[in-house]
mmCIF file of C-alpha atoms in Angstrom:
data_model
loop_
_atom_site.group_PDB
_atom_site.id
_atom_site.type_symbol
_atom_site.label_atom_id
_atom_site.label_comp_id
_atom_site.label_asym_id
_atom_site.label_seq_id
_atom_site.Cartn_x
_atom_site.Cartn_y
_atom_site.Cartn_z
ATOM 1 C CA MET A 820 18.862 7.807 -57.833
ATOM 2 C CA SER A 821 15.600 6.139 -58.658
ATOM 3 C CA GLY A 822 15.417 3.410 -61.183
ATOM 4 C CA LYS A 823 12.976 5.577 -63.152
ATOM 5 C CA LEU A 824 15.365 8.509 -63.414
ATOM 6 C CA ARG A 825 18.301 6.263 -64.173
ATOM 7 C CA ARG A 826 16.301 4.948 -67.183
ATOM 8 C CA LEU A 827 15.397 8.455 -68.214
ATOM 9 C CA VAL A 828 19.081 9.563 -68.127
ATOM 10 C CA CYS A 829 20.358 6.439 -69.982
ATOM 11 C CA ASN A 830 17.834 6.253 -72.685
ATOM 12 C CA ARG A 831 20.218 5.295 -75.412
ATOM 13 C CA PRO A 832 19.819 1.588 -76.182
ATOM 14 C CA SER A 833 23.476 0.747 -76.249
ATOM 15 C CA LEU A 834 24.070 2.501 -72.889
ATOM 16 C CA ARG A 835 20.961 1.482 -70.825
ATOM 17 C CA LEU A 836 22.605 -1.186 -68.873
ATOM 18 C CA LEU A 837 24.869 1.389 -67.245
ATOM 19 C CA ALA A 838 21.820 2.880 -65.411
ATOM 20 C CA LYS A 839 22.515 0.187 -62.717
ATOM 21 C CA ALA A 840 25.995 1.676 -62.063
ATOM 22 C CA PRO A 841 26.595 2.508 -58.348
ATOM 23 C CA LEU A 842 26.820 6.132 -58.976
ATOM 24 C CA THR A 843 25.564 8.696 -56.623
ATOM 25 C CA HIS A 844 24.694 11.680 -58.864
ATOM 26 C CA THR A 845 23.295 12.375 -62.235
ATOM 27 C CA THR A 846 26.488 14.006 -63.604
ATOM 28 C CA GLY A 847 28.490 10.901 -62.833
ATOM 29 C CA LEU A 848 25.847 8.687 -64.492
ATOM 30 C CA ILE A 849 25.833 10.753 -67.629
ATOM 31 C CA SER A 850 29.622 10.641 -67.761
ATOM 32 C CA ALA A 851 29.606 6.901 -67.300
ATOM 33 C CA CYS A 852 27.025 6.578 -70.162
ATOM 34 C CA PHE A 853 29.137 8.543 -72.744
ATOM 35 C CA TYR A 854 32.444 7.161 -71.832
ATOM 36 C CA SER A 855 31.949 3.460 -71.131
ATOM 37 C CA THR A 856 32.437 0.799 -73.725
ATOM 38 C CA ARG A 857 30.632 -2.110 -71.832
ATOM 39 C CA VAL A 858 28.754 -4.569 -74.050
ATOM 40 C CA VAL A 859 24.998 -4.363 -73.413
ATOM 41 C CA TYR A 860 22.904 -7.506 -72.978
ATOM 42 C CA LEU A 861 21.056 -8.459 -76.217
ATOM 43 C CA GLU A 862 22.056 -5.265 -78.056
ATOM 44 C CA LYS A 863 22.559 -7.022 -81.341
ATOM 45 C CA GLU A 864 19.360 -8.974 -80.934
ATOM 46 C CA ARG A 865 17.444 -5.837 -80.123
ATOM 47 C CA ALA A 866 18.701 -4.036 -83.240
ATOM 48 C CA VAL A 867 17.947 -6.923 -85.550
ATOM 49 C CA ALA A 868 14.442 -7.421 -84.047
ATOM 50 C CA ILE A 869 13.622 -3.836 -84.604
ATOM 51 C CA GLU A 870 14.846 -3.923 -88.181
ATOM 52 C CA ALA A 871 12.816 -7.146 -88.748
ATOM 53 C CA VAL A 872 9.467 -5.689 -87.270
ATOM 54 C CA GLU A 873 9.818 -2.452 -89.212
ATOM 55 C CA ARG A 874 10.303 -4.192 -92.473
ATOM 56 C CA ALA A 875 7.489 -6.705 -91.805
ATOM 57 C CA SER A 876 5.278 -3.771 -90.870
ATOM 58 C CA ARG A 877 6.019 -2.062 -94.175
ATOM 59 C CA VAL A 878 5.014 -5.369 -95.955
ATOM 60 C CA CYS A 879 1.667 -5.322 -94.152
ATOM 61 C CA GLU A 880 0.953 -1.841 -95.139
ATOM 62 C CA ALA A 881 1.828 -2.495 -98.703
ATOM 63 C CA VAL A 882 -0.546 -5.391 -98.684
ATOM 64 C CA PHE A 883 -3.357 -3.281 -97.323
ATOM 65 C CA LYS A 884 -2.887 -0.593 -99.911
ATOM 66 C CA ARG A 885 -2.770 -2.979 -102.732
ATOM 67 C CA LEU A 886 -5.241 -5.764 -101.911
ATOM 68 C CA VAL A 887 -7.741 -4.536 -99.258
ATOM 69 C CA THR A 888 -10.880 -2.909 -100.934
ATOM 70 C CA ASP A 889 -14.412 -2.164 -100.019
ATOM 71 C CA GLU A 890 -15.395 -5.340 -101.886
ATOM 72 C CA THR A 891 -12.913 -7.382 -99.753
ATOM 73 C CA LEU A 892 -14.564 -6.179 -96.587
ATOM 74 C CA THR A 893 -18.134 -6.696 -97.965
ATOM 75 C CA LYS A 894 -17.431 -10.284 -98.916
ATOM 76 C CA LYS A 895 -15.349 -10.821 -95.666
ATOM 77 C CA ASP A 896 -12.401 -12.009 -97.873
ATOM 78 C CA LYS A 897 -9.461 -12.793 -95.712
ATOM 79 C CA SER A 898 -7.062 -13.440 -98.557
ATOM 80 C CA PRO A 899 -5.187 -9.978 -98.123
ATOM 81 C CA VAL A 900 -4.409 -10.778 -94.464
ATOM 82 C CA THR A 901 -3.192 -14.312 -95.533
ATOM 83 C CA VAL A 902 -0.798 -12.675 -97.934
ATOM 84 C CA ALA A 903 0.412 -10.210 -95.259
ATOM 85 C CA ASP A 904 0.843 -13.080 -92.727
ATOM 86 C CA PHE A 905 2.937 -15.177 -95.012
ATOM 87 C CA SER A 906 4.912 -12.200 -96.429
ATOM 88 C CA ALA A 907 5.669 -10.745 -92.993
ATOM 89 C CA GLN A 908 6.788 -14.123 -91.585
ATOM 90 C CA ALA A 909 9.109 -14.596 -94.546
ATOM 91 C CA VAL A 910 10.625 -11.216 -94.077
ATOM 92 C CA VAL A 911 11.169 -11.586 -90.381
ATOM 93 C CA ASN A 912 12.531 -15.241 -90.600
ATOM 94 C CA SER A 913 14.879 -14.362 -93.340
ATOM 95 C CA ILE A 914 16.367 -11.517 -91.325
ATOM 96 C CA LEU A 915 16.705 -13.708 -88.178
ATOM 97 C CA GLU A 916 18.312 -16.427 -90.276
ATOM 98 C CA LYS A 917 20.822 -14.002 -91.645
ATOM 99 C CA TYR A 918 22.044 -12.722 -88.168
ATOM 100 C CA PHE A 919 21.127 -15.779 -86.011
ATOM 101 C CA PRO A 920 21.272 -18.749 -88.160
ATOM 102 C CA ASN A 921 21.222 -21.250 -85.263
ATOM 103 C CA ASP A 922 18.217 -19.711 -83.521
ATOM 104 C CA PRO A 923 14.961 -21.674 -84.062
ATOM 105 C CA ILE A 924 11.686 -19.817 -84.517
ATOM 106 C CA VAL A 925 8.100 -20.528 -83.135
ATOM 107 C CA GLY A 926 5.908 -18.915 -85.807
ATOM 108 C CA GLU A 927 2.251 -19.043 -86.580
ATOM 109 C CA GLU A 928 2.320 -19.974 -90.336
ATOM 110 C CA ASP A 929 3.755 -22.748 -92.444
ATOM 111 C CA SER A 930 3.848 -22.976 -96.258
ATOM 112 C CA LYS A 931 1.464 -25.835 -96.999
ATOM 113 C CA ASP A 932 -1.228 -23.570 -98.397
ATOM 114 C CA LEU A 933 1.258 -22.027 -100.868
ATOM 115 C CA LEU A 934 2.284 -25.265 -102.547
ATOM 116 C CA GLY A 935 1.206 -26.818 -105.819
ATOM 117 C CA GLU A 936 -1.145 -25.487 -108.456
ATOM 118 C CA GLU A 937 -3.803 -24.756 -105.838
ATOM 119 C CA GLY A 938 -1.462 -22.231 -103.994
ATOM 120 C CA ARG A 939 0.051 -20.679 -107.115
ATOM 121 C CA VAL A 940 -1.795 -17.433 -107.090
ATOM 122 C CA LEU A 941 -1.477 -16.900 -103.356
ATOM 123 C CA ARG A 942 2.279 -17.936 -103.605
ATOM 124 C CA GLU A 943 3.020 -15.456 -106.361
ATOM 125 C CA LYS A 944 1.417 -12.564 -104.351
ATOM 126 C CA VAL A 945 3.414 -13.541 -101.242
ATOM 127 C CA VAL A 946 6.722 -13.724 -103.065
ATOM 128 C CA GLU A 947 6.058 -10.360 -104.795
ATOM 129 C CA LEU A 948 5.082 -8.590 -101.474
ATOM 130 C CA THR A 949 7.914 -10.195 -99.580
ATOM 131 C CA ASN A 950 10.436 -8.794 -102.111
ATOM 132 C CA THR A 951 9.257 -5.257 -101.488
ATOM 133 C CA ALA A 952 10.831 -5.330 -98.056
ATOM 134 C CA VAL A 953 14.175 -7.161 -98.471
ATOM 135 C CA ASN A 954 17.477 -5.879 -99.667
ATOM 136 C CA THR A 955 18.251 -8.901 -101.888
ATOM 137 C CA PRO A 956 15.354 -10.464 -103.892
ATOM 138 C CA MET A 957 14.261 -13.909 -102.619
ATOM 139 C CA THR A 958 13.285 -16.721 -104.928
ATOM 140 C CA THR A 959 10.093 -18.628 -104.353
ATOM 141 C CA GLU A 960 11.946 -21.409 -102.722
ATOM 142 C CA GLU A 961 13.798 -19.098 -100.444
ATOM 143 C CA VAL A 962 10.501 -17.452 -99.360
ATOM 144 C CA LEU A 963 8.876 -20.872 -98.699
ATOM 145 C CA GLN A 964 11.898 -21.997 -96.702
ATOM 146 C CA ALA A 965 11.881 -18.765 -94.619
ATOM 147 C CA ILE A 966 8.237 -19.172 -93.718
ATOM 148 C CA ASP A 967 8.844 -22.825 -92.681
ATOM 149 C CA ARG A 968 11.643 -21.921 -90.238
ATOM 150 C CA GLY A 969 8.744 -20.977 -87.904
ATOM 151 C CA GLN A 970 7.844 -24.581 -87.018
ATOM 152 C CA TYR A 971 9.944 -25.005 -83.840
ATOM 153 C CA ALA A 972 8.179 -26.537 -80.900
ATOM 154 C CA GLY A 973 9.511 -24.198 -78.270
ATOM 155 C CA GLY A 974 10.384 -25.352 -74.780
ATOM 156 C CA SER A 975 12.286 -24.578 -71.602
ATOM 157 C CA THR A 976 15.829 -24.587 -72.695
ATOM 158 C CA GLY A 977 18.026 -22.690 -75.006
ATOM 159 C CA ARG A 978 17.028 -19.663 -77.017
ATOM 160 C CA HIS A 979 14.313 -19.233 -79.642
ATOM 161 C CA TRP A 980 12.201 -16.539 -81.187
ATOM 162 C CA THR A 981 8.440 -16.411 -81.361
ATOM 163 C CA LEU A 982 6.661 -14.413 -84.099
ATOM 164 C CA ASP A 983 3.086 -13.212 -84.767
ATOM 165 C CA PRO A 984 3.363 -11.710 -88.231
ATOM 166 C CA ILE A 985 -0.041 -10.072 -87.980
ATOM 167 C CA ASP A 986 -1.786 -9.994 -84.625
ATOM 168 C CA GLY A 987 -5.416 -8.585 -85.092
ATOM 169 C CA THR A 988 -6.562 -9.972 -88.392
ATOM 170 C CA LYS A 989 -9.911 -8.107 -88.394
ATOM 171 C CA GLY A 990 -8.296 -4.871 -87.212
ATOM 172 C CA PHE A 991 -5.939 -5.134 -90.159
ATOM 173 C CA LEU A 992 -8.712 -5.550 -92.696
ATOM 174 C CA ARG A 993 -10.707 -2.584 -91.194
ATOM 175 C CA GLY A 994 -7.566 -0.389 -91.429
ATOM 176 C CA GLU A 995 -7.556 -0.146 -87.605
ATOM 177 C CA GLN A 996 -5.207 -1.761 -85.146
ATOM 178 C CA PHE A 997 -2.954 -4.729 -85.779
ATOM 179 C CA ALA A 998 0.622 -5.485 -84.692
ATOM 180 C CA VAL A 999 3.715 -7.255 -85.754
ATOM 181 C CA CYS A 1000 5.122 -9.062 -82.637
ATOM 182 C CA LEU A 1001 8.520 -10.544 -82.144
ATOM 183 C CA ALA A 1002 10.038 -11.835 -78.900
ATOM 184 C CA LEU A 1003 13.201 -13.759 -77.885
ATOM 185 C CA ILE A 1004 12.782 -16.444 -75.282
ATOM 186 C CA ILE A 1005 15.793 -17.781 -73.439
ATOM 187 C CA ASP A 1006 15.454 -20.805 -71.076
ATOM 188 C CA GLY A 1007 11.753 -20.407 -70.969
ATOM 189 C CA LYS A 1008 11.613 -16.709 -70.165
ATOM 190 C CA VAL A 1009 10.862 -13.765 -72.490
ATOM 191 C CA ARG A 1010 14.050 -11.484 -72.508
ATOM 192 C CA LEU A 1011 13.337 -9.329 -75.467
ATOM 193 C CA GLY A 1012 10.156 -7.993 -77.077
ATOM 194 C CA VAL A 1013 9.309 -5.754 -80.050
ATOM 195 C CA VAL A 1014 5.849 -4.747 -81.138
ATOM 196 C CA GLY A 1015 5.162 -2.671 -84.360
ATOM 197 C CA CYS A 1016 1.775 -0.960 -84.526
ATOM 198 C CA PRO A 1017 1.411 0.739 -87.819
ATOM 199 C CA ASN A 1018 -1.957 2.471 -87.030
ATOM 200 C CA LEU A 1019 -1.554 3.329 -83.496
ATOM 201 C CA PRO A 1020 -1.342 7.005 -82.687
ATOM 202 C CA TYR A 1021 2.039 8.074 -81.388
ATOM 203 C CA ASP A 1022 0.147 10.132 -78.821
ATOM 204 C CA MET A 1023 -3.213 8.857 -77.843
ATOM 205 C CA SER A 1024 -4.301 12.380 -76.785
ATOM 206 C CA GLN A 1025 -4.109 13.251 -80.451
ATOM 207 C CA PRO A 1026 -5.987 10.261 -82.050
ATOM 208 C CA GLU A 1027 -5.985 11.736 -85.508
ATOM 209 C CA GLY A 1028 -2.290 12.880 -85.232
ATOM 210 C CA GLU A 1029 0.798 10.933 -86.364
ATOM 211 C CA LYS A 1030 0.486 7.152 -86.488
ATOM 212 C CA GLY A 1031 2.954 4.327 -86.265
ATOM 213 C CA VAL A 1032 4.544 3.150 -83.059
ATOM 214 C CA LEU A 1033 7.306 0.616 -82.384
ATOM 215 C CA ALA A 1034 7.733 -0.435 -78.697
ATOM 216 C CA VAL A 1035 10.646 -2.345 -77.524
ATOM 217 C CA ALA A 1036 11.920 -3.833 -74.179
ATOM 218 C CA VAL A 1037 14.834 -5.882 -73.032
ATOM 219 C CA GLU A 1038 14.919 -7.549 -69.678
ATOM 220 C CA GLU A 1039 15.907 -5.107 -66.858
ATOM 221 C CA GLN A 1040 16.607 -2.303 -69.427
ATOM 222 C CA GLY A 1041 13.216 -0.540 -69.398
ATOM 223 C CA ALA A 1042 10.540 -0.125 -72.152
ATOM 224 C CA PHE A 1043 10.648 2.473 -74.948
ATOM 225 C CA GLN A 1044 8.711 3.711 -77.852
ATOM 226 C CA ARG A 1045 9.855 5.167 -81.251
ATOM 227 C CA LYS A 1046 8.041 6.255 -84.382
ATOM 228 C CA LEU A 1047 7.652 3.295 -86.768
ATOM 229 C CA ASN A 1048 9.684 3.235 -89.881
ATOM 230 C CA VAL A 1049 10.944 6.812 -89.241
ATOM 231 C CA LYS A 1050 14.942 6.763 -89.770
ATOM 232 C CA ASP A 1051 16.816 7.739 -86.652
ATOM 233 C CA SER A 1052 13.653 8.136 -84.658
ATOM 234 C CA LEU A 1053 14.325 9.020 -80.967
ATOM 235 C CA GLU A 1054 13.393 6.466 -78.481
ATOM 236 C CA THR A 1055 11.553 7.668 -75.381
ATOM 237 C CA PRO A 1056 10.891 5.676 -72.221
ATOM 238 C CA ILE A 1057 7.377 4.647 -71.587
ATOM 239 C CA PHE A 1058 5.655 3.875 -68.262
ATOM 240 C CA VAL A 1059 2.362 2.466 -67.033
ATOM 241 C CA SER A 1060 -0.060 4.785 -65.471
ATOM 242 C CA ILE A 1061 0.066 6.108 -61.860
ATOM 243 C CA VAL A 1062 -3.522 5.259 -61.110
ATOM 244 C CA GLU A 1063 -3.650 3.929 -57.463
ATOM 245 C CA ASP A 1064 -7.301 3.412 -57.003
ATOM 246 C CA SER A 1065 -9.092 1.029 -59.303
ATOM 247 C CA CYS A 1066 -12.260 3.170 -59.471
ATOM 248 C CA ASN A 1067 -10.097 5.734 -61.389
ATOM 249 C CA ALA A 1068 -8.863 3.140 -63.797
ATOM 250 C CA SER A 1069 -9.965 2.252 -67.418
ATOM 251 C CA PHE A 1070 -9.881 -1.096 -69.292
ATOM 252 C CA CYS A 1071 -8.299 -1.776 -72.669
ATOM 253 C CA GLU A 1072 -10.409 -4.485 -74.250
ATOM 254 C CA SER A 1073 -10.704 -6.297 -77.527
ATOM 255 C CA VAL A 1074 -13.028 -5.104 -80.232
ATOM 256 C CA GLU A 1075 -13.888 -8.651 -81.187
ATOM 257 C CA ALA A 1076 -16.450 -10.395 -78.819
ATOM 258 C CA GLY A 1077 -14.926 -13.794 -79.458
ATOM 259 C CA HIS A 1078 -11.606 -12.703 -77.899
ATOM 260 C CA ALA A 1079 -13.041 -11.863 -74.496
ATOM 261 C CA ASN A 1080 -16.030 -12.363 -72.278
ATOM 262 C CA HIS A 1081 -17.498 -8.851 -72.090
ATOM 263 C CA GLY A 1082 -20.141 -9.950 -69.605
ATOM 264 C CA ASP A 1083 -17.479 -11.041 -67.128
ATOM 265 C CA SER A 1084 -15.548 -7.886 -67.856
ATOM 266 C CA ALA A 1085 -18.586 -5.921 -66.798
ATOM 267 C CA LYS A 1086 -18.929 -7.762 -63.448
ATOM 268 C CA ILE A 1087 -15.210 -7.158 -62.885
ATOM 269 C CA ALA A 1088 -15.585 -3.529 -63.530
ATOM 270 C CA GLU A 1089 -18.397 -3.326 -61.104
ATOM 271 C CA LEU A 1090 -16.326 -4.889 -58.399
ATOM 272 C CA LEU A 1091 -13.485 -2.509 -59.188
ATOM 273 C CA GLY A 1092 -15.879 0.490 -59.216
ATOM 274 C CA ILE A 1093 -14.784 1.327 -62.801
ATOM 275 C CA THR A 1094 -17.138 3.648 -64.639
ATOM 276 C CA LYS A 1095 -14.782 4.960 -67.354
ATOM 277 C CA GLN A 1096 -15.463 3.897 -70.941
ATOM 278 C CA SER A 1097 -13.025 1.067 -72.094
ATOM 279 C CA VAL A 1098 -10.461 1.744 -74.742
ATOM 280 C CA ARG A 1099 -11.156 -0.892 -77.439
ATOM 281 C CA MET A 1100 -8.651 -2.129 -80.051
ATOM 282 C CA ASP A 1101 -7.371 -5.338 -81.600
ATOM 283 C CA SER A 1102 -4.080 -7.030 -81.132
ATOM 284 C CA GLN A 1103 -1.109 -6.649 -78.850
ATOM 285 C CA CYS A 1104 -1.560 -2.877 -79.318
ATOM 286 C CA LYS A 1105 -3.633 -3.297 -76.054
ATOM 287 C CA TYR A 1106 -0.405 -4.142 -74.272
ATOM 288 C CA ILE A 1107 1.321 -1.120 -75.648
ATOM 289 C CA ALA A 1108 -1.609 1.108 -74.727
ATOM 290 C CA VAL A 1109 -1.342 -0.093 -71.054
ATOM 291 C CA ALA A 1110 2.460 0.099 -71.056
ATOM 292 C CA ARG A 1111 2.355 3.743 -71.866
ATOM 293 C CA GLY A 1112 -0.581 4.686 -69.640
ATOM 294 C CA ASP A 1113 -3.201 5.125 -72.257
ATOM 295 C CA ALA A 1114 -5.264 2.669 -70.312
ATOM 296 C CA ASP A 1115 -4.808 0.945 -66.883
ATOM 297 C CA ILE A 1116 -5.939 -2.656 -67.236
ATOM 298 C CA TYR A 1117 -5.963 -5.304 -69.995
ATOM 299 C CA LEU A 1118 -7.947 -8.456 -69.435
ATOM 300 C CA ARG A 1119 -8.061 -11.403 -71.775
ATOM 301 C CA LEU A 1120 -10.567 -13.676 -70.060
ATOM 302 C CA PRO A 1121 -11.055 -17.302 -71.084
ATOM 303 C CA VAL A 1122 -14.152 -17.834 -73.346
ATOM 304 C CA ASP A 1123 -14.164 -21.541 -72.533
ATOM 305 C CA SER A 1124 -12.304 -24.102 -70.526
ATOM 306 C CA LYS A 1125 -10.530 -25.733 -73.602
ATOM 307 C CA TYR A 1126 -9.010 -22.681 -75.125
ATOM 308 C CA VAL A 1127 -5.263 -22.258 -74.716
ATOM 309 C CA GLU A 1128 -3.282 -19.096 -75.566
ATOM 310 C CA LYS A 1129 -0.494 -19.258 -78.051
ATOM 311 C CA ILE A 1130 2.871 -17.753 -76.960
ATOM 312 C CA TRP A 1131 3.239 -15.577 -79.934
ATOM 313 C CA ASP A 1132 0.074 -13.674 -78.975
ATOM 314 C CA HIS A 1133 1.602 -12.556 -75.631
ATOM 315 C CA ALA A 1134 5.342 -12.848 -75.328
ATOM 316 C CA ALA A 1135 6.427 -9.463 -76.698
ATOM 317 C CA GLY A 1136 3.589 -7.659 -74.951
ATOM 318 C CA ASN A 1137 4.321 -9.380 -71.725
ATOM 319 C CA ILE A 1138 7.837 -8.069 -71.378
ATOM 320 C CA ILE A 1139 7.095 -4.560 -72.627
ATOM 321 C CA ILE A 1140 4.394 -4.197 -69.809
ATOM 322 C CA GLN A 1141 6.764 -5.533 -67.125
ATOM 323 C CA GLU A 1142 9.614 -3.267 -68.237
ATOM 324 C CA ALA A 1143 7.189 -0.291 -68.286
ATOM 325 C CA GLY A 1144 6.623 -0.984 -64.509
ATOM 326 C CA GLY A 1145 3.444 -3.060 -64.856
ATOM 327 C CA GLN A 1146 2.603 -6.622 -63.894
ATOM 328 C CA VAL A 1147 1.273 -9.544 -66.001
ATOM 329 C CA SER A 1148 -0.308 -12.885 -64.841
ATOM 330 C CA ASP A 1149 -3.033 -15.329 -65.794
ATOM 331 C CA VAL A 1150 -6.487 -15.058 -64.191
ATOM 332 C CA ASN A 1151 -5.285 -16.984 -61.209
ATOM 333 C CA GLY A 1152 -2.395 -14.503 -60.517
ATOM 334 C CA GLU A 1153 0.174 -16.874 -61.788
ATOM 335 C CA PRO A 1154 3.011 -15.581 -64.044
ATOM 336 C CA LEU A 1155 2.711 -16.550 -67.816
ATOM 337 C CA ASP A 1156 4.809 -19.609 -68.438
ATOM 338 C CA PHE A 1157 6.616 -19.455 -71.780
ATOM 339 C CA SER A 1158 8.460 -22.678 -71.261
ATOM 340 C CA GLN A 1159 5.604 -25.009 -72.260
ATOM 341 C CA GLY A 1160 6.148 -25.152 -76.007
ATOM 342 C CA ARG A 1161 3.951 -23.169 -78.543
ATOM 343 C CA THR A 1162 1.173 -22.514 -76.042
ATOM 344 C CA LEU A 1163 0.558 -21.164 -72.526
ATOM 345 C CA SER A 1164 -0.839 -24.441 -71.553
ATOM 346 C CA ALA A 1165 -0.078 -23.888 -67.812
ATOM 347 C CA ASN A 1166 -2.152 -20.693 -67.856
ATOM 348 C CA LYS A 1167 -5.620 -19.496 -68.314
ATOM 349 C CA GLY A 1168 -6.248 -15.974 -69.625
ATOM 350 C CA VAL A 1169 -4.226 -12.800 -69.079
ATOM 351 C CA ILE A 1170 -4.286 -9.944 -66.631
ATOM 352 C CA ALA A 1171 -2.081 -6.797 -67.102
ATOM 353 C CA ALA A 1172 -2.135 -3.742 -65.076
ATOM 354 C CA ASN A 1173 0.025 -1.189 -63.325
ATOM 355 C CA ALA A 1174 1.640 -2.462 -60.013
ATOM 356 C CA SER A 1175 -0.540 -0.304 -57.729
ATOM 357 C CA ILE A 1176 -3.785 -1.831 -58.649
ATOM 358 C CA PHE A 1177 -2.727 -5.236 -59.968
ATOM 359 C CA ASP A 1178 -3.456 -7.257 -56.835
ATOM 360 C CA THR A 1179 -6.849 -5.708 -56.601
ATOM 361 C CA VAL A 1180 -7.660 -6.471 -60.155
ATOM 362 C CA VAL A 1181 -6.511 -10.204 -59.742
ATOM 363 C CA GLU A 1182 -8.872 -10.608 -56.762
ATOM 364 C CA ALA A 1183 -11.737 -9.185 -58.644
ATOM 365 C CA VAL A 1184 -11.077 -11.525 -61.521
ATOM 366 C CA LYS A 1185 -10.882 -14.547 -59.303
ATOM 367 C CA ALA A 1186 -14.138 -13.576 -57.613
ATOM 368 C CA THR A 1187 -15.896 -13.200 -60.860
ATOM 369 C CA LEU A 1188 -14.514 -16.425 -62.514
ATOM 370 C CA SER A 1189 -14.566 -18.548 -59.278
ATOM 371 C CA ASN A 1190 -15.318 -22.300 -60.271
ATOM 372 C CA LYS A 1191 -15.513 -21.488 -64.038
ATOM 373 C CA PHE A 1192 -11.969 -22.542 -65.012
#
């Protein structure tokens, strides 16, 4: 039985590991799935991460509804996204502390801007919004402590989480694509990733249809999506596209020009023979779009030689793409190295694509960026 069919048969999270069982027919595999009691790798971590991302996503949506207005956008006021960032990080970190008190966290935020009289107004908003998504109300001190649990330095040994409470700041403010991204790294390698995309259509063929997607992957257990914040939502497997010729592929690119070099992207597209219009969106939602076949290639090209990617911007998306059957590397074709601390200091840029065209894409990128980085 193919690996793909095994994953389709064993699509329940607690049973997926059994898809590797040496059984010769589907009936036996189904029987094993329903009657085995084997413990599944990272089962608890997976469930907790899903809960944390769902609650943080609800906080972000609450912030948008309460604080983002036409005036906010006109004045380019980023205070709502600041509130959402802090509140989402407090929610996720408090949940991780409850279930895994010994696990450190690499997060994007710290509480220094919330301290003292200068931070009072922002602090009060953060505490209020945080408490809309937790079961037991948190004091101001507890919220600040939770936020500051995200200051771990990362590294190559042991286990730690990495969190981006809101990836896609401008997308969030526009009411478009943003994501809450959480990943577990063990001994320098991403083993679990969860991405919540509150505004992403569940089915991209129906862009005005139901929105809200949660994507999840555990190492060697496949990638799945479910409806975000829908109780008992059924998980379904996701797979990258089956495009085998790059001329039939499409890019998924950033909306923001500062996040990519669109000129280099155009040159790469010419080398690959790509003529299809790009799918443009903010945040790690791009990883999810490629992981489920909405687009075929994601490029994050370096904008200068000094810029270094942060691990929280790529960890969760990286494993979801790989578990969906795709490949991810930097612009030199090297795997992303999450063992270097808080940044991907050993890498430049990111390439993600389905396995059939991946090598071709890497060669086109190398040819375009030759001697630049």
